[in-house]
Short mmCIF file of C-alpha atoms in Angstrom, two decimals:
data_model
loop_
_atom_site.label_atom_id
_atom_site.label_comp_id
_atom_site.label_asym_id
_atom_site.label_seq_id
_atom_site.Cartn_x
_atom_site.Cartn_y
_atom_site.Cartn_z
CA MET Q 21 157.37 129.29 84.09
CA ALA Q 22 156.73 128.75 87.77
CA ILE Q 23 157.89 126.44 90.53
CA ILE Q 24 155.51 126.22 93.49
CA ALA Q 25 156.21 124.63 96.86
CA TYR Q 26 153.49 122.62 98.63
CA MET Q 27 153.21 120.02 101.40
CA LYS Q 28 152.90 116.36 100.46
CA THR Q 29 152.47 113.80 103.27
CA GLY Q 30 154.08 116.22 105.70
CA LYS Q 31 157.09 116.98 103.49
CA LYS Q 32 157.80 119.86 101.18
CA ALA Q 33 157.48 119.12 97.47
CA TYR Q 34 157.51 121.20 94.31
CA ARG Q 35 155.17 121.61 91.35
CA ALA Q 36 156.45 122.90 88.01
CA LYS Q 37 154.34 124.85 85.51
CA PHE Q 38 154.98 126.46 82.17
CA LYS Q 39 153.13 127.51 79.04
CA HIS Q 40 154.00 126.51 75.52
CA GLN Q 41 152.07 127.83 72.55
CA ASN Q 42 149.25 129.03 74.83
CA ARG Q 43 149.00 125.58 76.42
CA GLN Q 44 149.74 124.94 80.05
CA PHE Q 45 151.89 122.02 81.24
CA THR Q 46 152.37 121.00 84.84
CA GLN Q 47 153.97 118.25 86.88
CA ALA Q 48 154.10 117.77 90.65
CA GLY Q 49 155.98 115.62 93.14
CA PHE Q 50 159.53 116.97 92.72
CA THR Q 51 161.67 116.84 95.86
CA THR Q 52 163.85 119.83 94.89
CA GLN Q 53 163.49 122.97 92.81
CA ALA Q 54 166.40 121.77 90.63
CA GLU Q 55 164.46 118.65 89.65
CA ALA Q 56 161.45 120.78 88.78
CA ARG Q 57 163.54 123.09 86.58
CA ALA Q 58 165.19 120.11 84.87
CA TRP Q 59 161.75 118.68 84.05
CA ILE Q 60 160.71 121.96 82.46
CA VAL Q 61 163.84 121.98 80.27
CA GLU Q 62 163.35 118.36 79.17
CA GLU Q 63 159.63 118.83 78.56
CA LYS Q 64 160.27 121.84 76.34
CA LYS Q 65 162.84 119.81 74.36
CA ARG Q 66 160.28 117.05 73.89
CA LEU Q 67 157.64 119.49 72.68
CA LYS Q 68 160.09 121.02 70.24
CA LYS Q 69 160.92 117.59 68.77
CA GLU Q 70 157.20 116.78 68.43
CA ALA Q 71 156.63 120.04 66.60
CA GLU Q 72 159.52 119.37 64.22
CA ALA Q 73 158.43 115.79 63.49
CA PRO Q 74 154.65 115.68 63.79
CA GLN Q 75 153.20 112.22 64.14
CA SER Q 76 150.10 110.94 62.38
CA LEU Q 77 146.89 111.36 64.30
CA SER Q 78 145.96 108.52 66.63
CA PRO Q 79 142.81 107.88 68.63
CA GLN Q 80 144.51 109.40 71.68
CA SER Q 81 145.19 112.70 69.87
CA VAL Q 82 141.55 113.87 69.99
CA MET Q 83 141.51 117.48 71.14
CA PHE Q 84 139.79 118.52 74.35
CA SER Q 85 137.50 120.97 72.53
CA GLU Q 86 136.35 118.22 70.16
CA ALA Q 87 135.74 115.77 73.01
CA CYS Q 88 133.67 118.39 74.86
CA ALA Q 89 131.67 119.32 71.75
CA ARG Q 90 130.76 115.68 71.10
CA HIS Q 91 129.83 114.98 74.71
CA LEU Q 92 127.78 118.17 75.08
CA ALA Q 93 125.86 117.41 71.90
CA ASP Q 94 124.98 114.01 73.35
CA SER Q 95 124.11 115.55 76.74
CA ARG Q 96 121.78 118.12 75.16
CA SER Q 97 119.77 115.37 73.46
CA ARG Q 98 119.52 113.13 76.50
CA GLN Q 99 119.59 115.16 79.71
CA GLN Q 100 117.75 117.97 81.38
CA PRO Q 101 118.65 121.56 80.37
CA GLY Q 102 120.06 122.25 83.84
CA THR Q 103 122.43 119.28 83.61
CA PHE Q 104 123.55 120.31 80.13
CA ASP Q 105 124.17 123.93 81.23
CA GLU Q 106 126.26 122.79 84.19
CA LYS Q 107 128.42 120.55 82.00
CA ARG Q 108 128.91 123.35 79.49
CA ARG Q 109 130.01 125.77 82.23
CA HIS Q 110 132.44 123.29 83.75
CA THR Q 111 134.12 122.29 80.50
CA LYS Q 112 134.35 125.93 79.40
CA LYS Q 113 136.01 126.84 82.70
CA PHE Q 114 138.56 124.05 82.37
CA ALA Q 115 139.34 125.01 78.77
CA ALA Q 116 139.93 128.63 79.81
CA TRP Q 117 142.21 127.50 82.65
CA LEU Q 118 144.26 125.37 80.25
CA GLY Q 119 145.00 128.49 78.23
CA GLY Q 120 144.39 126.77 74.90
CA ASP Q 121 143.18 123.59 73.26
CA ILE Q 122 145.25 120.45 73.99
CA PRO Q 123 144.97 116.74 73.20
CA VAL Q 124 142.95 114.86 75.80
CA SER Q 125 145.89 112.47 76.23
CA GLN Q 126 147.97 115.35 77.65
CA ILE Q 127 145.61 115.89 80.57
CA THR Q 128 147.57 114.30 83.41
CA PRO Q 129 146.48 113.54 86.99
CA SER Q 130 148.68 116.41 88.17
CA LEU Q 131 146.99 118.79 85.75
CA ALA Q 132 143.58 117.56 86.88
CA GLN Q 133 144.51 117.99 90.55
CA ASP Q 134 145.82 121.51 89.98
CA PHE Q 135 142.64 122.60 88.25
CA ILE Q 136 140.31 121.14 90.89
CA ALA Q 137 142.43 122.73 93.65
CA HIS Q 138 142.08 126.04 91.79
CA ILE Q 139 138.28 125.67 91.68
CA GLN Q 140 138.11 124.67 95.34
CA LEU Q 141 140.11 127.76 96.32
CA LEU Q 142 137.72 130.04 94.41
CA THR Q 143 134.44 128.35 95.33
CA THR Q 144 133.51 125.54 97.74
CA ASN Q 145 134.26 121.87 98.30
CA LYS Q 146 130.87 120.93 96.88
CA THR Q 147 131.43 122.92 93.68
CA ALA Q 148 134.91 121.44 93.22
CA ASN Q 149 133.46 117.94 93.56
CA ARG Q 150 130.84 118.72 90.90
CA PHE Q 151 133.66 119.74 88.54
CA ILE Q 152 135.36 116.40 89.24
CA ARG Q 153 132.16 114.55 88.40
CA THR Q 154 131.60 116.48 85.15
CA LEU Q 155 135.14 116.11 83.85
CA LYS Q 156 135.23 112.42 84.79
CA THR Q 157 132.09 111.96 82.73
CA VAL Q 158 133.53 113.77 79.71
CA TRP Q 159 136.65 111.58 79.81
CA ASN Q 160 134.74 108.33 80.29
CA TRP Q 161 132.28 109.16 77.50
CA THR Q 162 135.13 110.00 75.11
CA SER Q 163 137.16 106.97 76.19
CA ARG Q 164 134.36 104.61 75.22
CA ARG Q 165 134.67 105.96 71.69
CA GLU Q 166 138.34 106.84 71.37
CA SER Q 167 140.13 104.24 73.57
CA LEU Q 168 141.84 106.72 75.88
CA GLY Q 169 144.05 105.74 78.78
CA PRO Q 170 143.22 105.93 82.51
CA ASN Q 171 140.96 108.77 83.56
CA PRO Q 172 143.18 111.45 85.20
CA PHE Q 173 140.25 112.77 87.25
CA ASN Q 174 139.94 109.39 88.99
CA ALA Q 175 143.16 110.29 90.79
CA VAL Q 176 141.62 113.49 92.23
CA GLU Q 177 140.21 112.76 95.67
CA PRO Q 178 136.89 114.51 96.33
CA TYR Q 179 136.81 117.14 99.05
CA PRO Q 180 134.84 116.50 102.24
CA GLU Q 181 131.35 117.94 102.20
CA GLU Q 182 128.99 118.67 105.04
CA SER Q 183 125.78 116.66 104.79
CA PRO Q 184 122.99 119.00 103.65
CA ARG Q 185 120.41 119.87 106.25
CA ARG Q 186 117.16 119.89 104.33
CA TYR Q 187 114.57 122.34 105.59
CA VAL Q 188 111.10 120.94 106.21
CA PRO Q 189 108.47 123.66 106.69
CA PRO Q 190 105.89 123.11 109.45
CA THR Q 191 102.36 122.27 108.39
CA GLU Q 192 100.96 125.64 109.49
CA ASP Q 193 103.41 127.48 107.21
CA VAL Q 194 102.48 125.30 104.22
CA VAL Q 195 98.77 125.91 104.90
CA ALA Q 196 99.35 129.68 105.20
CA VAL Q 197 101.14 129.80 101.85
CA LEU Q 198 98.51 127.69 100.06
CA ALA Q 199 95.70 129.88 101.43
CA LEU Q 200 97.13 133.00 99.76
CA ALA Q 201 97.93 131.45 96.38
CA GLU Q 202 95.91 132.12 93.25
CA GLN Q 203 93.87 129.23 91.87
CA TRP Q 204 96.45 127.88 89.37
CA GLU Q 205 99.25 128.41 91.90
CA ARG Q 206 97.32 126.55 94.59
CA ASP Q 207 96.56 123.72 92.16
CA TYR Q 208 100.23 123.42 91.21
CA LEU Q 209 101.34 123.34 94.86
CA HIS Q 210 98.56 120.94 95.87
CA ILE Q 211 99.66 118.46 93.21
CA LEU Q 212 103.24 118.69 94.50
CA VAL Q 213 102.05 117.99 98.03
CA LYS Q 214 99.66 115.19 96.98
CA THR Q 215 102.27 113.35 94.88
CA GLY Q 216 105.71 114.22 96.32
CA ALA Q 217 106.76 114.92 92.72
CA ARG Q 218 109.71 116.95 91.53
CA PRO Q 219 108.64 120.42 90.30
CA GLY Q 220 109.69 119.64 86.72
CA GLU Q 221 107.54 116.51 86.68
CA ILE Q 222 104.43 118.62 87.29
CA ARG Q 223 105.44 121.44 84.94
CA THR Q 224 105.55 118.94 82.06
CA LEU Q 225 102.51 116.90 83.12
CA THR Q 226 100.12 116.20 80.21
CA TRP Q 227 96.49 115.13 80.16
CA ASP Q 228 97.61 111.84 78.59
CA ASP Q 229 99.48 111.20 81.86
CA VAL Q 230 96.26 111.53 83.88
CA ASP Q 231 94.14 108.38 83.97
CA PHE Q 232 90.78 109.23 85.55
CA SER Q 233 89.40 105.71 85.11
CA ARG Q 234 92.22 104.15 87.15
CA CYS Q 235 92.66 107.17 89.45
CA SER Q 236 96.36 107.39 88.67
CA VAL Q 237 98.87 109.86 87.28
CA THR Q 238 102.08 109.04 85.42
CA LEU Q 239 105.13 111.14 86.29
CA TRP Q 240 108.17 111.22 84.00
CA THR Q 241 111.76 111.81 85.02
CA ARG Q 242 115.14 111.99 83.29
CA LYS Q 243 117.14 111.60 86.50
CA ARG Q 244 118.61 108.32 85.33
CA LYS Q 245 122.00 107.31 83.98
CA GLY Q 246 122.08 108.04 80.28
CA GLY Q 247 119.21 110.52 80.55
CA GLU Q 248 116.48 108.03 79.64
CA ARG Q 249 112.98 109.34 80.27
CA GLN Q 250 111.29 106.89 82.62
CA PRO Q 251 107.76 106.82 84.08
CA ARG Q 252 106.33 105.98 87.46
CA ILE Q 253 102.63 105.68 88.26
CA ILE Q 254 101.20 107.35 91.38
CA ASN Q 255 97.70 106.67 92.69
CA MET Q 256 95.52 109.75 93.13
CA SER Q 257 93.85 110.60 96.40
CA GLU Q 258 90.21 111.69 96.33
CA GLN Q 259 91.18 115.36 96.67
CA LEU Q 260 93.75 115.12 93.88
CA LEU Q 261 91.22 113.36 91.66
CA ASP Q 262 88.65 116.14 92.21
CA LEU Q 263 91.29 118.81 91.58
CA LEU Q 264 92.38 117.33 88.26
CA LYS Q 265 88.81 116.73 87.12
CA ARG Q 266 88.04 120.40 87.75
CA ARG Q 267 91.16 121.50 85.87
CA PHE Q 268 90.24 119.19 82.98
CA LYS Q 269 86.80 120.83 82.66
CA GLU Q 270 88.40 124.29 82.76
CA ARG Q 271 91.44 123.33 80.68
CA LYS Q 272 93.12 125.93 78.47
CA SER Q 273 95.26 123.37 76.66
CA GLU Q 274 94.38 120.02 75.14
CA VAL Q 275 97.89 118.75 75.94
CA TRP Q 276 99.31 120.32 79.09
CA VAL Q 277 97.85 120.35 82.59
CA PHE Q 278 99.63 123.66 83.32
CA ILE Q 279 100.35 126.19 80.60
CA ASN Q 280 102.02 129.59 80.61
CA GLU Q 281 99.32 131.85 79.17
CA GLU Q 282 101.94 134.45 78.24
CA THR Q 283 103.73 132.04 75.89
CA GLY Q 284 101.12 129.36 75.18
CA SER Q 285 103.63 126.66 76.16
CA PRO Q 286 104.43 124.79 79.39
CA PHE Q 287 106.24 126.59 82.20
CA THR Q 288 110.00 126.22 82.42
CA ARG Q 289 112.11 126.49 85.53
CA GLN Q 290 113.07 130.04 84.50
CA SER Q 291 109.51 131.22 83.72
CA ARG Q 292 108.85 134.24 85.96
CA PRO Q 293 105.45 133.02 87.24
CA ILE Q 294 107.18 129.84 88.45
CA LYS Q 295 110.70 131.04 89.24
CA TYR Q 296 109.65 133.51 91.94
CA LEU Q 297 106.38 131.87 92.98
CA MET Q 298 107.46 130.53 96.38
CA GLU Q 299 109.35 133.71 97.24
CA ARG Q 300 106.26 135.83 96.57
CA LEU Q 301 103.88 133.53 98.45
CA CYS Q 302 106.13 133.23 101.51
CA GLU Q 303 106.52 137.03 101.71
CA ARG Q 304 102.75 137.51 101.34
CA ALA Q 305 101.92 134.89 103.97
CA ASN Q 306 104.51 136.30 106.36
CA ALA Q 307 103.12 139.84 105.98
CA GLY Q 308 99.60 138.55 106.66
CA ARG Q 309 100.71 136.68 109.77
CA LYS Q 310 102.60 139.68 111.16
CA LYS Q 311 99.60 141.93 110.49
CA CYS Q 312 97.35 139.69 112.60
CA ASP Q 313 99.95 139.14 115.32
CA PRO Q 314 103.15 141.24 115.36
CA GLU Q 315 104.66 138.80 117.86
CA ALA Q 316 103.99 135.74 115.71
CA GLU Q 317 106.96 133.67 114.54
CA ALA Q 318 107.99 134.59 111.01
CA ILE Q 319 107.54 132.14 108.16
CA LYS Q 320 110.93 130.94 106.98
CA PRO Q 321 111.00 131.12 103.15
CA PHE Q 322 110.93 127.68 101.55
CA THR Q 323 111.12 126.27 98.04
CA PHE Q 324 109.30 123.76 95.86
CA TYR Q 325 111.79 121.12 96.95
CA ALA Q 326 111.04 121.90 100.59
CA LEU Q 327 107.49 120.74 99.83
CA ARG Q 328 108.99 117.47 98.56
CA HIS Q 329 110.88 117.19 101.86
CA PHE Q 330 107.60 117.96 103.64
CA VAL Q 331 105.90 115.05 101.87
CA ALA Q 332 108.79 112.65 102.57
CA THR Q 333 108.74 113.57 106.27
CA ARG Q 334 104.99 113.13 106.61
CA LEU Q 335 105.12 109.77 104.83
CA ARG Q 336 107.92 108.57 107.10
CA ASP Q 337 106.27 109.77 110.29
CA SER Q 338 102.81 108.48 109.36
CA GLY Q 339 103.82 104.85 109.84
CA LYS Q 340 101.56 103.98 106.89
CA ALA Q 341 104.27 103.88 104.21
CA ASN Q 342 107.21 101.49 104.16
CA ARG Q 343 110.59 102.32 102.68
CA TYR Q 344 109.77 100.77 99.29
CA GLU Q 345 106.56 102.81 98.98
CA ILE Q 346 108.37 106.03 99.89
CA GLN Q 347 111.09 105.19 97.35
CA HIS Q 348 108.44 104.72 94.64
CA ILE Q 349 106.57 107.92 95.50
CA LEU Q 350 109.77 110.00 95.50
CA GLY Q 351 110.92 108.39 92.26
CA HIS Q 352 114.31 107.13 93.47
CA MET Q 353 115.85 104.33 91.45
CA HIS Q 354 117.88 102.96 94.37
CA SER Q 355 116.78 102.46 97.98
CA ASP Q 356 120.13 103.88 99.15
CA THR Q 357 119.11 107.23 97.68
CA THR Q 358 115.88 107.14 99.67
CA ASP Q 359 117.78 106.23 102.85
CA ARG Q 360 120.16 109.18 102.40
CA TYR Q 361 117.23 111.44 101.61
CA LEU Q 362 115.33 110.47 104.75
CA ARG Q 363 118.44 110.67 106.94
CA SER Q 364 118.92 114.27 105.83
CA LEU Q 365 115.45 115.12 107.17
CA ALA Q 366 115.32 115.77 110.90
CA PRO Q 367 113.34 112.88 112.43
CA ASP Q 368 110.59 113.47 114.98
CA VAL Q 369 112.05 111.76 118.04
CA LYS Q 370 109.86 113.46 120.64
CA GLU Q 371 108.10 110.24 121.69
CA ALA Q 372 111.37 108.32 121.81
CA ILE Q 373 112.95 111.00 124.01
CA GLN Q 374 109.90 111.02 126.29
CA SER Q 375 110.36 107.30 126.87
CA LEU Q 376 113.68 108.02 128.60
CA ASP Q 377 111.76 109.64 131.45
CA SER Q 378 110.38 106.23 132.39
CA VAL Q 379 113.91 104.86 132.61
CA ILE Q 380 115.22 107.57 134.93
CA ASP Q 381 112.29 109.34 136.60
CA LEU Q 382 113.77 112.58 137.93
CA ASP Q 383 110.51 113.65 139.62
CA LYS Q 384 110.32 110.38 141.58
CA ILE Q 385 113.94 110.62 142.69
CA THR Q 386 113.41 114.22 143.85
CA ALA Q 387 110.25 113.27 145.76
CA ASP Q 388 112.03 110.37 147.52
CA GLU Q 389 114.88 112.64 148.55
CA GLU Q 390 112.46 115.14 150.10
CA LYS Q 391 110.88 112.37 152.23
CA GLN Q 392 114.22 111.32 153.72
CA PRO Q 393 115.71 113.22 156.70
CA ALA Q 394 118.54 115.56 155.94
CA LYS Q 395 121.99 114.03 156.22
CA ILE Q 396 124.85 115.78 158.01
CA THR Q 397 128.19 115.29 156.38
CA ARG Q 398 131.31 115.81 158.54
CA PHE Q 399 134.74 116.37 157.05
CA SER Q 400 137.86 115.24 158.90
CA ARG Q 401 140.95 117.47 159.12
CA ALA Q 402 143.20 114.43 159.35
#
């Protein structure tokens, strides 16, 4: 049993906690410690009565473990492995914090708030917000099948997050990395750069997705609500067409464009040749640059997704692609996502800044001042 003081709208309040049969119960918002203790006493009496006169199961009595198991089974069949793993970690963490399995209907807004505050204290605001999102989803998914009440995690306000500053490598660094890659590595990176695709979309690319007659490639993504696998068609440039034709002639699989020769199956995100590819190439390119010129600026390590940012930046700055075309190439369902994506990339405003010199020409003002005779300023003692 514990009574914890905290500040609520500038005033001290109290939160009460206790465990009963390895299950944790909590309630916040008490104005005095006495009220908090009285709640604990009454809540224990209520639990004792429920234990003595158990009620028949109702839709709201589904246990948290059962709700999680059902939702995770659905997530595994619909969503990417990374999404499934994250959900499994989050629900497992919440279950451990609860101290035991409880009915979903007993998860209150106060309990939800306490858990998210606990996560935020141990990790970061961003991580805490991801927990909110996961647990909201579990509740909503279960509620559509079990008619639960209001979602307690809706009452948990997300923590403020700093907008991510996406790194965009300069062209010379991208060229240096590509020049030192092996043939299959260079092909993989070239396709990323020529399509703006997500890394997973190229790892799972099949020859059926490549249409040489129409000079197009179909990319598939599951980054949609419900996990549906949806396609988008990207036109191939001449260089990309030549690259894929060469790979088709030299193909080592009748199905996959890229195959892990160690396993005979497509690469996964955790496959060692892929997982550490960019790290190895950046280190190799940096060593080569320093060997040629010890004073040269080091190559900042970048990832596959930095190449996607590189493509988005070049498309935006080229002036040859409108917002809709960029949205299609990047595979965003909503234009708002594309807008946020582009805003997170530092824009090239050099020409715009240069135009300010024509508004206030400092050189002209300085030259005019030099032509004028010097002025003598006298100060009065009055």
